């Protein structure tokens, strides 16, 4: 079969021939039609994500959309190695496939799955968002963050606060309040929001902004009012220095959301629920459709506002 192939550590995928998978017990063979180039896919392909165990050669791609032998359209996740989503066929555990709604096309489903799941799973399974609670989304200008605003609204958040560096994107996000991430007194910019009350923080950035949020929450949050801080991404840095007093002097509850902290079953169910709500919640994202044969030319491009979706 035709596929993208990673032949060694640190090497970009090349387009070529790869043996097609043979179905094993409990599996389905999906004939792939679309697969998004996610940050997770990039990191796993180069061996830099905590969830990866690479054996070469392999086909990259953590999830995608395709058809079964009977014509049913499905979304699938975590195909059996070495068969990733970026090949003409993938062998997938039956429990990791979900049917697609008729009103959701293949490219949109592939583009939405990973970024939409990140906030859906965090809000539903980690933060356990309650109606009318206040949600602060740290990093709301990327694809995941922009979707998080809409998903939090759909799930009943009473107030949404969005942060980011791109002011025009923040203003168009649909959030109730915005906090531009500028260098001067970032902690002070967050304090008034915590005085008013913040229940849930979804953090896509980590780094200096996360530290400022935690410090502001500890100092300005009402005594005894829990702040559920959910760490999802680390686009602004992998480590922070945090005073121990932040936790001793506050009701901040810190947790992560992702592969390992949320069961695979709950991640898959989050995607299925998100797909079902996509129309009513207005979930969409800018996409750029690229034939898989061109993967060598676009793999190393910096991530932009458009989500790259490879088609087969």
Coordinates of C-alpha atoms in Angstrom, one line a residue:
X1 CA 0.0 0.0 0.0
X2 CA 1.0 3.6 -0.4
X3 CA 2.0 5.3 2.9
X4 CA 4.1 7.9 4.7
X5 CA 7.1 6.0 6.2
X6 CA 9.4 7.0 9.0
X7 CA 12.6 5.0 8.5
X8 CA 14.7 6.2 11.4
X9 CA 15.0 8.3 14.5
X10 CA 14.7 12.0 13.7
X11 CA 13.9 11.4 10.1
X12 CA 11.0 13.0 8.3
X13 CA 8.5 10.7 6.7
X14 CA 8.9 9.7 3.0
X15 CA 6.2 8.6 0.7
X16 CA 6.5 5.0 -0.5
X17 CA 5.3 1.4 -0.4
X18 CA 4.6 -0.3 2.9
X19 CA 3.1 -3.8 3.5
X20 CA -0.7 -3.6 4.1
X21 CA -1.9 -4.8 7.5
X22 CA -3.6 -8.2 8.0
X23 CA -6.6 -8.1 10.3
X24 CA -6.2 -9.8 13.7
X25 CA -8.9 -10.8 16.1
X26 CA -10.8 -7.9 17.6
X27 CA -9.6 -5.5 14.8
X28 CA -11.0 -3.7 11.8
X29 CA -9.1 -2.8 8.7
X30 CA -9.9 0.9 7.8
X31 CA -9.4 2.2 4.3
X32 CA -8.1 5.6 5.2
X33 CA -9.5 8.7 3.5
X34 CA -8.1 11.6 5.7
X35 CA -5.6 12.1 8.5
X36 CA -4.6 15.3 10.2
X37 CA -1.1 16.4 10.9
X38 CA -1.3 17.1 14.6
X39 CA 1.4 18.2 17.1
X40 CA 1.0 14.9 18.7
X41 CA 1.7 13.1 15.4
X42 CA 4.8 15.1 14.8
X43 CA 6.1 14.5 18.4
X44 CA 5.4 10.8 18.3
X45 CA 7.0 10.4 14.8
X46 CA 10.3 11.9 16.0
X47 CA 10.2 10.1 19.4
X48 CA 9.7 13.2 21.5
X49 CA 6.3 12.4 23.1
X50 CA 6.0 10.6 26.4
X51 CA 3.5 8.1 24.9
X52 CA 5.7 6.8 22.1
X53 CA 7.7 3.6 21.7
X54 CA 9.2 3.8 18.2
X55 CA 10.3 0.8 16.2
X56 CA 11.4 1.5 12.6
X57 CA 10.2 1.7 10.0
X58 CA 6.6 2.7 10.8
X59 CA 3.7 4.7 9.4
X60 CA 3.0 7.9 11.4
X61 CA -0.4 9.2 12.3
X62 CA -2.3 8.7 15.6
X63 CA -5.9 9.0 14.1
X64 CA -7.9 9.4 11.0
X65 CA -11.1 8.9 9.1
X66 CA -11.9 6.1 6.6
X67 CA -14.3 3.4 5.5
X68 CA -14.8 -0.2 6.5
X69 CA -15.2 -3.0 4.0
X70 CA -19.0 -2.6 4.3
X71 CA -18.8 1.2 3.4
X72 CA -19.4 2.6 6.9
X73 CA -17.5 5.8 7.7
X74 CA -15.6 5.8 10.9
X75 CA -13.1 7.8 12.9
X76 CA -10.3 5.7 14.3
X77 CA -7.5 6.3 16.9
X78 CA -4.3 4.6 17.8
X79 CA -4.0 2.0 15.1
X80 CA -1.8 -1.1 15.7
X81 CA 1.9 -0.3 15.1
X82 CA 3.6 -0.1 12.8
X83 CA 0.5 0.9 10.9
X84 CA -0.3 4.6 11.6
X85 CA -3.1 6.6 10.0
X86 CA -1.0 8.0 7.2
X87 CA -1.3 4.9 5.0
X88 CA -4.0 3.6 2.7
X89 CA -5.0 1.0 5.3
X90 CA -4.8 0.8 9.1
X91 CA -5.5 -2.0 11.5
X92 CA -7.5 -0.7 14.5
X93 CA -9.0 -2.2 17.6
X94 CA -12.8 -2.3 17.2
X95 CA -13.2 -0.3 20.4
X96 CA -11.1 2.5 19.0
X97 CA -13.5 3.2 16.1
X98 CA -16.6 5.4 16.2
X99 CA -19.2 6.0 13.5
X100 CA -19.3 9.5 12.0
X101 CA -22.5 11.6 11.8
X102 CA -23.8 12.0 8.3
X103 CA -23.5 15.8 8.4
X104 CA -19.7 15.7 9.3
X105 CA -17.4 15.3 6.3
X106 CA -14.2 13.3 6.4
X107 CA -11.7 16.2 6.3
X108 CA -13.6 18.2 9.0
X109 CA -13.8 15.2 11.3
X110 CA -10.1 14.5 10.9
X111 CA -9.2 18.1 11.6
X112 CA -11.5 18.4 14.7
X113 CA -10.8 15.2 16.4
X114 CA -7.5 15.8 18.3
X115 CA -7.8 19.5 19.2
X116 CA -11.5 19.2 20.0
X117 CA -11.0 16.1 22.2
X118 CA -8.3 17.9 24.3
X119 CA -10.8 20.3 25.9
X120 CA -13.8 18.0 25.7
X121 CA -12.0 15.3 27.7
X122 CA -10.5 17.9 30.1
X123 CA -13.8 19.6 30.9
X124 CA -15.8 16.4 31.1
X125 CA -13.5 13.8 32.6
X126 CA -10.9 15.9 34.6
X127 CA -12.4 19.2 35.6
X128 CA -16.0 17.8 35.6
X129 CA -17.4 21.2 34.6
X130 CA -20.7 22.2 36.2
X131 CA -23.3 24.6 34.7
X132 CA -22.5 28.3 35.0
X133 CA -19.0 27.9 36.2
X134 CA -16.2 30.2 35.1
X135 CA -13.6 28.8 32.8
X136 CA -10.2 30.4 32.0
X137 CA -8.6 29.1 28.8
X138 CA -4.8 29.8 28.8
X139 CA -3.8 29.8 25.1
X140 CA -7.0 30.4 23.3
X141 CA -5.6 31.5 20.0
X142 CA -4.4 28.2 18.6
X143 CA -6.8 25.6 17.1
X144 CA -7.3 23.7 20.4
X145 CA -7.8 26.9 22.4
X146 CA -10.3 28.4 19.9
X147 CA -12.3 25.2 20.0
X148 CA -12.1 25.1 23.8
X149 CA -14.0 28.4 24.0
X150 CA -16.9 27.0 21.9
X151 CA -16.8 23.6 23.8
X152 CA -16.9 25.3 27.2
X153 CA -19.8 27.4 26.0
X154 CA -21.6 24.3 24.7
X155 CA -21.1 22.5 28.0
X156 CA -22.7 25.3 30.0
X157 CA -19.9 27.5 31.2
X158 CA -21.3 30.8 32.7
X159 CA -18.3 32.9 31.9
X160 CA -15.2 32.2 29.7
X161 CA -11.9 34.1 30.0
X162 CA -9.5 33.7 27.1
X163 CA -5.7 34.4 27.0
X164 CA -3.3 34.7 24.2
X165 CA -0.8 36.9 22.3
X166 CA -2.9 37.5 19.2
X167 CA -5.3 40.3 20.2
X168 CA -7.4 40.1 17.0
X169 CA -8.0 36.3 17.4
X170 CA -8.8 36.8 21.1
X171 CA -11.3 39.4 20.4
X172 CA -13.0 37.2 17.8
X173 CA -12.9 34.1 20.1
X174 CA -16.4 34.5 21.6
X175 CA -15.0 34.7 25.1
X176 CA -16.6 37.0 27.6
X177 CA -13.3 38.5 28.8
X178 CA -9.8 38.4 27.4
X179 CA -6.3 38.7 28.9
X180 CA -3.6 39.5 26.4
X181 CA -0.3 37.8 27.3
X182 CA 2.1 40.7 27.5
X183 CA 5.3 40.9 29.4
X184 CA 4.5 43.5 32.1
X185 CA 2.8 42.4 35.3
X186 CA 1.1 39.3 34.0
X187 CA 0.2 38.1 37.4
X188 CA -1.5 41.5 38.1
X189 CA -3.6 41.2 35.0
X190 CA -5.0 37.9 36.2
X191 CA -5.8 38.8 39.8
X192 CA -9.1 40.7 39.2
X193 CA -10.4 37.7 37.4
X194 CA -9.7 35.5 40.3
X195 CA -11.2 38.0 42.8
X196 CA -14.4 37.6 40.8
X197 CA -14.0 33.8 40.8
X198 CA -12.5 31.2 38.5
X199 CA -13.6 27.6 38.8
X200 CA -11.6 25.9 36.0
X201 CA -8.4 26.7 34.2
X202 CA -7.5 24.9 30.9
X203 CA -3.8 25.4 30.3
X204 CA -2.5 24.9 26.8
X205 CA 0.8 26.8 27.4
X206 CA 2.5 26.2 30.7
X207 CA 5.5 28.5 31.0
X208 CA 5.4 32.0 32.4
X209 CA 1.6 32.5 31.9
X210 CA 0.7 29.3 33.8
X211 CA 3.0 30.4 36.7
X212 CA 1.3 33.8 36.7
X213 CA -2.2 32.2 36.7
X214 CA -1.3 29.9 39.6
X215 CA 0.2 32.7 41.7
X216 CA -2.7 35.0 41.0
X217 CA -5.2 32.3 41.9
X218 CA -3.4 31.6 45.1
X219 CA -3.2 35.2 46.1
X220 CA -6.5 36.6 44.9
X221 CA -8.9 33.6 44.7
X222 CA -11.5 33.5 47.5
X223 CA -10.5 31.4 50.5
X224 CA -11.7 27.8 50.2
X225 CA -13.0 28.2 46.6
X226 CA -11.5 25.4 44.6
X227 CA -9.7 26.2 41.3
X228 CA -9.3 23.1 39.1
X229 CA -6.2 23.7 37.1
X230 CA -6.0 21.3 34.2
X231 CA -2.7 21.1 32.3
X232 CA -3.1 20.1 28.7
X233 CA -0.2 21.4 26.6
X234 CA 3.2 23.0 27.0
X235 CA 3.7 25.2 24.0
X236 CA 5.4 27.9 26.1
X237 CA 7.8 25.6 27.9
X238 CA 8.0 22.3 29.6
X239 CA 8.9 23.4 33.2
X240 CA 8.1 26.2 35.6
X241 CA 9.4 27.3 39.0
X242 CA 6.4 27.4 41.4
X243 CA 6.6 28.4 45.0
X244 CA 5.3 25.7 47.4
X245 CA 3.1 28.3 49.1
X246 CA 0.9 28.4 45.9
X247 CA -0.5 25.0 46.9
X248 CA -0.4 25.5 50.7
X249 CA -2.2 28.8 50.7
X250 CA -4.9 28.0 48.2
X251 CA -7.6 25.5 47.2
X252 CA -5.9 25.0 43.8
X253 CA -6.3 21.4 42.5
X254 CA -3.7 20.6 39.8
X255 CA -4.2 17.8 37.3
X256 CA -3.3 16.9 33.8
X257 CA -5.4 15.7 30.9
X258 CA -4.1 13.5 28.1
X259 CA -3.0 10.1 27.2
X260 CA -2.5 8.3 30.5
X261 CA -4.5 10.6 32.8
X262 CA -7.7 10.0 30.8
X263 CA -8.4 6.4 29.8
X264 CA -8.3 5.6 26.1
X265 CA -12.0 4.6 26.3
X266 CA -12.9 8.0 27.7
X267 CA -10.8 9.8 25.1
X268 CA -12.6 7.9 22.3
X269 CA -16.0 8.6 23.9
X270 CA -15.1 12.3 24.2
X271 CA -14.4 12.4 20.4
X272 CA -17.7 10.6 19.6
X273 CA -19.6 13.1 21.8
X274 CA -17.7 16.1 20.3
X275 CA -18.6 14.9 16.8
X276 CA -22.2 14.6 17.7
X277 CA -22.2 18.1 19.1
X278 CA -20.1 19.7 16.3
X279 CA -23.1 21.1 14.4
X280 CA -25.0 22.6 17.3
X281 CA -21.8 23.9 19.0
X282 CA -20.5 25.4 15.8
X283 CA -17.2 23.5 15.9
X284 CA -15.0 24.0 12.9
X285 CA -11.5 25.0 12.0
X286 CA -9.6 26.3 9.0
X287 CA -8.1 23.4 7.1
X288 CA -5.6 22.9 4.3
X289 CA -6.1 19.7 2.3
X290 CA -2.9 18.1 1.0
X291 CA -2.4 14.8 -0.9
X292 CA -0.4 12.4 1.2
X293 CA 2.1 12.0 -1.6
X294 CA 3.2 15.6 -0.8
X295 CA 4.0 14.8 2.9
X296 CA 7.8 15.3 2.4
X297 CA 7.2 18.9 1.3
X298 CA 4.9 20.0 4.2
X299 CA 6.1 17.9 7.1
X300 CA 8.6 20.4 8.4
X301 CA 6.5 23.5 7.9
X302 CA 5.7 25.4 11.1
X303 CA 2.3 24.9 12.4
X304 CA 0.0 27.7 11.3
X305 CA -3.6 28.8 11.6
X306 CA -4.7 26.2 9.1
X307 CA -4.8 22.5 10.1
X308 CA -3.1 20.3 7.5
X309 CA -5.2 17.3 6.6
X310 CA -3.7 14.6 4.3
X311 CA -6.0 12.8 1.9
X312 CA -5.5 9.5 0.3

